[in-house]
PDB file of C-alpha atoms in Angstrom:
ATOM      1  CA  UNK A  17     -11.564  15.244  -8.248  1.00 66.00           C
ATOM      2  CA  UNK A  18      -9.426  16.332  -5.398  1.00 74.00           C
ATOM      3  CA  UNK A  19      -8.513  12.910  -4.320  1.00 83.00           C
ATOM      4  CA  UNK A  20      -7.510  11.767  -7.596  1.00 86.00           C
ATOM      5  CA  UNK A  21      -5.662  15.038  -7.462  1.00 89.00           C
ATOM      6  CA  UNK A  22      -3.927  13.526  -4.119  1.00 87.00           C
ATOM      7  CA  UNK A  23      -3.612  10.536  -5.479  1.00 89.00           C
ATOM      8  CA  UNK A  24      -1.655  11.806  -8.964  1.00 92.00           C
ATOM      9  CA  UNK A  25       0.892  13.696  -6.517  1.00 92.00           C
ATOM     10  CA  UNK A  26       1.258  10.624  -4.061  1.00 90.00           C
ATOM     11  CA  UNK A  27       2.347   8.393  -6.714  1.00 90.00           C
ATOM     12  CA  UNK A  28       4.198  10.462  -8.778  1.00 92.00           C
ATOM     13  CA  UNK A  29       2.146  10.574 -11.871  1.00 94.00           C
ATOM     14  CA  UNK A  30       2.767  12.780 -15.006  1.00 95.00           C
ATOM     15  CA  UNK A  31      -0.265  14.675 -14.230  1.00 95.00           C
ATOM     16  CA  UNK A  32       0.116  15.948 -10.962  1.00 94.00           C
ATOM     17  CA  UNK A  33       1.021  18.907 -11.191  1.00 95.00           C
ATOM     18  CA  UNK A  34      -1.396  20.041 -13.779  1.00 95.00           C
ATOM     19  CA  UNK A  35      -4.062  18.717 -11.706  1.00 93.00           C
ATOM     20  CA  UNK A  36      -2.799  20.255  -8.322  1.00 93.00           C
ATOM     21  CA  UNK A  37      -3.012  23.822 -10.852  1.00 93.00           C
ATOM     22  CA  UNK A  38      -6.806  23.168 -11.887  1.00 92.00           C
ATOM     23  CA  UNK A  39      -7.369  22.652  -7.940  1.00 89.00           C
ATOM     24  CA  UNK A  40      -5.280  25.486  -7.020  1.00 89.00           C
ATOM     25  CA  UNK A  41      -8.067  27.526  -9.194  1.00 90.00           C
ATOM     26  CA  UNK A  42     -10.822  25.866  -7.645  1.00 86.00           C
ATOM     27  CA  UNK A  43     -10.175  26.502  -3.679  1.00 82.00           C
ATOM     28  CA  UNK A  44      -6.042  26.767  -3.002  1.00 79.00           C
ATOM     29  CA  UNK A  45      -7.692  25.833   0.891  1.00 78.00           C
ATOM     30  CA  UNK A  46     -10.335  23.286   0.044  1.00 80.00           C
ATOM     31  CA  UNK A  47      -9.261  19.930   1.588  1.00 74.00           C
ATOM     32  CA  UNK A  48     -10.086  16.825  -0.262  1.00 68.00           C
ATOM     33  CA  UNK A  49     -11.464  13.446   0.956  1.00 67.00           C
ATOM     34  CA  UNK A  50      -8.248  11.108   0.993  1.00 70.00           C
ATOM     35  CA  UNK A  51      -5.776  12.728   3.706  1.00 69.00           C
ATOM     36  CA  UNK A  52      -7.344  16.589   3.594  1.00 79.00           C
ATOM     37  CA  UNK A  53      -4.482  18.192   2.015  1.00 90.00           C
ATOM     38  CA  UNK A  54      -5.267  21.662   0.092  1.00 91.00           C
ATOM     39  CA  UNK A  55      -4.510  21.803  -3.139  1.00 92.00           C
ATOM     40  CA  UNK A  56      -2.034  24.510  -1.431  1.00 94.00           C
ATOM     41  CA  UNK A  57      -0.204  22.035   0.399  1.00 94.00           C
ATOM     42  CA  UNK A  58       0.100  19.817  -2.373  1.00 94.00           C
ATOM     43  CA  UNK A  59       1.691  22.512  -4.603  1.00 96.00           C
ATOM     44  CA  UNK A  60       3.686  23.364  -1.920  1.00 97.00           C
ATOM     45  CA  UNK A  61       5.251  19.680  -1.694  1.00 97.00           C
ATOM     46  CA  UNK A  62       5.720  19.247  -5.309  1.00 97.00           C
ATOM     47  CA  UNK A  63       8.361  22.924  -5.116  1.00 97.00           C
ATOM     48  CA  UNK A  64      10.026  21.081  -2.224  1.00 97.00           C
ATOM     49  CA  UNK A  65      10.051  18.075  -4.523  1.00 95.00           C
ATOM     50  CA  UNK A  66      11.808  20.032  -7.219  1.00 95.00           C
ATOM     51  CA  UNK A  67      13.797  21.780  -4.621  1.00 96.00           C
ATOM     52  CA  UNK A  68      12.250  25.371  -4.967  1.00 97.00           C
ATOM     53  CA  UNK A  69      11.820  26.277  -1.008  1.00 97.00           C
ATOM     54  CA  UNK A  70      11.393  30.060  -2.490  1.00 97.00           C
ATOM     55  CA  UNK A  71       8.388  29.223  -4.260  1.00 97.00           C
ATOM     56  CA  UNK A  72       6.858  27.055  -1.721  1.00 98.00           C
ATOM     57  CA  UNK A  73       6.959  29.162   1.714  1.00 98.00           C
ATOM     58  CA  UNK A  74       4.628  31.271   0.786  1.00 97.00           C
ATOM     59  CA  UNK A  75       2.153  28.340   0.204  1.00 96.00           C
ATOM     60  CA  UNK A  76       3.175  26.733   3.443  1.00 98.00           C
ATOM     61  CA  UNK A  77       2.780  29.879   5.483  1.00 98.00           C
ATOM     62  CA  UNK A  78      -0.792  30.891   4.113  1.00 96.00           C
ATOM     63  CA  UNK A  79      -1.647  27.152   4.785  1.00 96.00           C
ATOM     64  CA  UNK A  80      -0.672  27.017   8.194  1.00 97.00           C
ATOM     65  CA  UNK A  81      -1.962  30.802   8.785  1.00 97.00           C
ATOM     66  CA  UNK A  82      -5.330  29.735   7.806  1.00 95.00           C
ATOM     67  CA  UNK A  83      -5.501  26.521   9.771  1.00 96.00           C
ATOM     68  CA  UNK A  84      -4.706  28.124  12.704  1.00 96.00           C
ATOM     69  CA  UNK A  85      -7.329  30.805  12.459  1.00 97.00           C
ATOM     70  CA  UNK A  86      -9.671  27.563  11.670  1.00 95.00           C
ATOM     71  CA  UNK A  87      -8.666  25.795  14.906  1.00 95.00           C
ATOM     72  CA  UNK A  88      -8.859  29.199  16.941  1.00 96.00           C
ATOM     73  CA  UNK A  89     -11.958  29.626  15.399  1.00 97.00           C
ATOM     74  CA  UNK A  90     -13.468  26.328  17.003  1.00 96.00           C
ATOM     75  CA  UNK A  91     -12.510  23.498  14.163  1.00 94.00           C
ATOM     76  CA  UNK A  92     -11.725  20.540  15.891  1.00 93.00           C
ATOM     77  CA  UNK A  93     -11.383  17.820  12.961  1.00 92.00           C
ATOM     78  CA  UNK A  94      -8.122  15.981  12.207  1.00 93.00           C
ATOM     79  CA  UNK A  95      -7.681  17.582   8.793  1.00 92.00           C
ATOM     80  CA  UNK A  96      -6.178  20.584  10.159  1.00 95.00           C
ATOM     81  CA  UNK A  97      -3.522  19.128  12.168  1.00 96.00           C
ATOM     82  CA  UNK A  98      -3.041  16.496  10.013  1.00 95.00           C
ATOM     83  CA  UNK A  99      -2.306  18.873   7.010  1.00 96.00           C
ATOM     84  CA  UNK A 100      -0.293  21.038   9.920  1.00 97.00           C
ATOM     85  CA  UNK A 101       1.689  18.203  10.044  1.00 97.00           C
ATOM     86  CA  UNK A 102       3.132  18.058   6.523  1.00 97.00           C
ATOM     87  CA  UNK A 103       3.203  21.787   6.546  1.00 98.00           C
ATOM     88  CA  UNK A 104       5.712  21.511   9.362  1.00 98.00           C
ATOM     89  CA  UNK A 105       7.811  18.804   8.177  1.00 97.00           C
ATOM     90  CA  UNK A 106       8.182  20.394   4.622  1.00 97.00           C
ATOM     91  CA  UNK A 107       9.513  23.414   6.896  1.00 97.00           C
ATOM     92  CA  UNK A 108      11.859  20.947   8.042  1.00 96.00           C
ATOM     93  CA  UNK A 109      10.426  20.751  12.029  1.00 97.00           C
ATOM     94  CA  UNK A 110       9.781  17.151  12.810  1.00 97.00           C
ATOM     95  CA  UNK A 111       9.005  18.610  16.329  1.00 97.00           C
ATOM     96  CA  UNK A 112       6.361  20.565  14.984  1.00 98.00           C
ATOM     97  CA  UNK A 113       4.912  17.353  12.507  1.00 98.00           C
ATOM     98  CA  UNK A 114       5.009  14.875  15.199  1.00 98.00           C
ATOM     99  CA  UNK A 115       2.983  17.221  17.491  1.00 98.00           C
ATOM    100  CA  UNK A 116       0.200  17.839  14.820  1.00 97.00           C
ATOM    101  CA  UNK A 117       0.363  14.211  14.007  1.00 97.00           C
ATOM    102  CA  UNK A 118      -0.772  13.503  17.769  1.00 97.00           C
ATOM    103  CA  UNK A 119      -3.541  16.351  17.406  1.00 97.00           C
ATOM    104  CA  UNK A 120      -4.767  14.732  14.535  1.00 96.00           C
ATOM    105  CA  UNK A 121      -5.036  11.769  16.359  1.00 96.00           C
ATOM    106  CA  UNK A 122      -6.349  12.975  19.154  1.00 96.00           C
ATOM    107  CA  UNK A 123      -9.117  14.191  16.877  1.00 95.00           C
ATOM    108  CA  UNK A 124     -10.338  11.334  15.199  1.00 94.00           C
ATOM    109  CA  UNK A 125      -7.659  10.392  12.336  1.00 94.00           C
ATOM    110  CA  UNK A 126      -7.019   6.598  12.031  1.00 94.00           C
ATOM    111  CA  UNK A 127      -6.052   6.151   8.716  1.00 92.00           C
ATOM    112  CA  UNK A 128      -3.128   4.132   9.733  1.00 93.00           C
ATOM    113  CA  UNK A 129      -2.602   2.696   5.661  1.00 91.00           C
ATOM    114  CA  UNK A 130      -2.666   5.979   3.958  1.00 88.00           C
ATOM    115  CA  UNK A 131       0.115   7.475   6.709  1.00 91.00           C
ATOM    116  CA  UNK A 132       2.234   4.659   5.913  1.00 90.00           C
ATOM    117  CA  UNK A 133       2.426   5.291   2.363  1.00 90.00           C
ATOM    118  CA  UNK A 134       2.452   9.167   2.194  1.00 91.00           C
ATOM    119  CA  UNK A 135       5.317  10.451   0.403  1.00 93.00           C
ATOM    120  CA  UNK A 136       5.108  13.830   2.333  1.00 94.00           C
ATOM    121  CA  UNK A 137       5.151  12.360   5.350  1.00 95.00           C
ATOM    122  CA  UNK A 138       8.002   9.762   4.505  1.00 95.00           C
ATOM    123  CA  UNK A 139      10.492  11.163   6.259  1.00 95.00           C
ATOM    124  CA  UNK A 140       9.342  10.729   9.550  1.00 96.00           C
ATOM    125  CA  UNK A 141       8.854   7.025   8.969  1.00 94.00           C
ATOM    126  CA  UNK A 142      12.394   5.827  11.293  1.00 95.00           C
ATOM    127  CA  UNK A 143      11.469   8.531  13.911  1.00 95.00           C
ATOM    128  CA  UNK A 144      10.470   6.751  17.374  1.00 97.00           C
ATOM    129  CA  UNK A 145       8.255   8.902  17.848  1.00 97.00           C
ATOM    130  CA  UNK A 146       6.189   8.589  14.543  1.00 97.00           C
ATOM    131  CA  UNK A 147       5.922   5.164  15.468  1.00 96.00           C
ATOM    132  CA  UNK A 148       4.195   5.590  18.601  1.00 97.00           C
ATOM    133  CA  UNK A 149       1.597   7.173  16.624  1.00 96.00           C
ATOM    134  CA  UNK A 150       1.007   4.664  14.237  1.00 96.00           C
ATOM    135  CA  UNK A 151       0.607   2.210  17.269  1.00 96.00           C
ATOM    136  CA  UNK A 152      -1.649   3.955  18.996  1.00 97.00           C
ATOM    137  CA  UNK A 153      -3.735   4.581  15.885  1.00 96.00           C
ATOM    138  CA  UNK A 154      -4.129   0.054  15.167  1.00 96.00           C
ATOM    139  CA  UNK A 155      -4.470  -0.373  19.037  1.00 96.00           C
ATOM    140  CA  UNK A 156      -7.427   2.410  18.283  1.00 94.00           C
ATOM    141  CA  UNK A 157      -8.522   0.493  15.532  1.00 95.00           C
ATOM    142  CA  UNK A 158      -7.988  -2.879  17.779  1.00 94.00           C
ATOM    143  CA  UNK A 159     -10.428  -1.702  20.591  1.00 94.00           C
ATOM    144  CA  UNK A 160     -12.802  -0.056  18.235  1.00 92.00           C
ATOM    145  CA  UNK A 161     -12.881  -3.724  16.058  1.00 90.00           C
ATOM    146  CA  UNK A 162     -13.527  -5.333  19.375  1.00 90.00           C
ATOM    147  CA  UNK A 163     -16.428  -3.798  20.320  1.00 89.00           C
ATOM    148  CA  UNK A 164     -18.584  -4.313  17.150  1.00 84.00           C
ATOM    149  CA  UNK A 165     -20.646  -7.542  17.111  1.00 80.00           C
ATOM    150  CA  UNK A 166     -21.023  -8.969  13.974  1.00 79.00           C
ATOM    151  CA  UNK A 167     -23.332 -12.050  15.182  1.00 77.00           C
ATOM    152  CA  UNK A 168     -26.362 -10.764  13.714  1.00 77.00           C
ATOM    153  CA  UNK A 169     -24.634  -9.285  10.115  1.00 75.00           C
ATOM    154  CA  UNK A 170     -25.704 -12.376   8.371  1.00 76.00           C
ATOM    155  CA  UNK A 171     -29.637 -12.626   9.352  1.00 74.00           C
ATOM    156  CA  UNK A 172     -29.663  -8.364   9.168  1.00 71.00           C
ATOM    157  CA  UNK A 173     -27.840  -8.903   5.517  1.00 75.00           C
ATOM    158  CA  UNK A 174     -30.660 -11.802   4.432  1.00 72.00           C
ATOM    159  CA  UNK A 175     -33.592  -9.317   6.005  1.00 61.00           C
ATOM    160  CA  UNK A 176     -33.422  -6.934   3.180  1.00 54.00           C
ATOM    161  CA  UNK A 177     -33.474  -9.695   0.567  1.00 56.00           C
ATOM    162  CA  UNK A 178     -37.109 -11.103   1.962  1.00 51.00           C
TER     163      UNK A 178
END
């Protein structure tokens, strides 16, 4: 439910906003499958959307208030910095974004198709910086690819059929 809930806001659907309120009601922190956005964050970018800052600050700050007591608290997955990073850049520091991107990197995040077309992250698309990241996420991808031998897949694949 919560990716489809991504999903709706991502592309714009009619929906999305209803569906980001049934989350909301759910778990406002719970992260979902697709990028790990909280139904929090994803409120929060649809008032920036509609240009309502006042009502979205609050969402932003109690976002990245309880990430940070995550990370402090020992939570070293990429969906916290990852989510930090749209939390910044809806606060308008790209500084801020860019740096979380990298930590989500740096902890595991490689999901160099969905970054690409992510609507909150969409402004940082022209930004030098931003695309150092998404090259070092396919070379990732490039030496990780390289390493797996698929000689084998075809007799392993025909094993289970005997």
């Amino acid at each position: 439910r919560t990716v489809l809930t991504e999903i709706a806001v991502f592309t714009g659907a009619a929906d999305a906003r209803e569906r980001v309120e049934q989350a909301l009601k759910i778990g406002p922190g719970a992260h979902s499958g697709l990028l790990a956005y909280s139904p929090r964050t994803l409120r929060a970018f649809l008032w920036m959307q509609a240009g309502d800052r006042e009502n979205a600050r609050p969402l932003i700050d109690a976002a990245l208030a309880e990430n940070r007591a995550a990370l402090e608290a020992g939570d070293r997955n990429y969906p916290l910095p990852h989510e930090n990073a749209a939390l910044h850049l809806m606060l308008g520091d790209r500084t801020a974004a860019l740096e979380s991107l990298e930590a989500a990197v740096n902890a595991g995040f490689l999901d160099v198709g969905l970054l690409r077309v992510n609507p909150i992250m969409a402004p940082l698309a022209n930004e030098p910086r931003f695309r150092q990241v998404v090259d070092r996420i396919e070379r990732n991808l490039r030496e990780m690819r390289s390493r797996v031998d698929l000689r084998d897949l075809d007799e392993l694949a025909g094993a289970d059929q005997r």
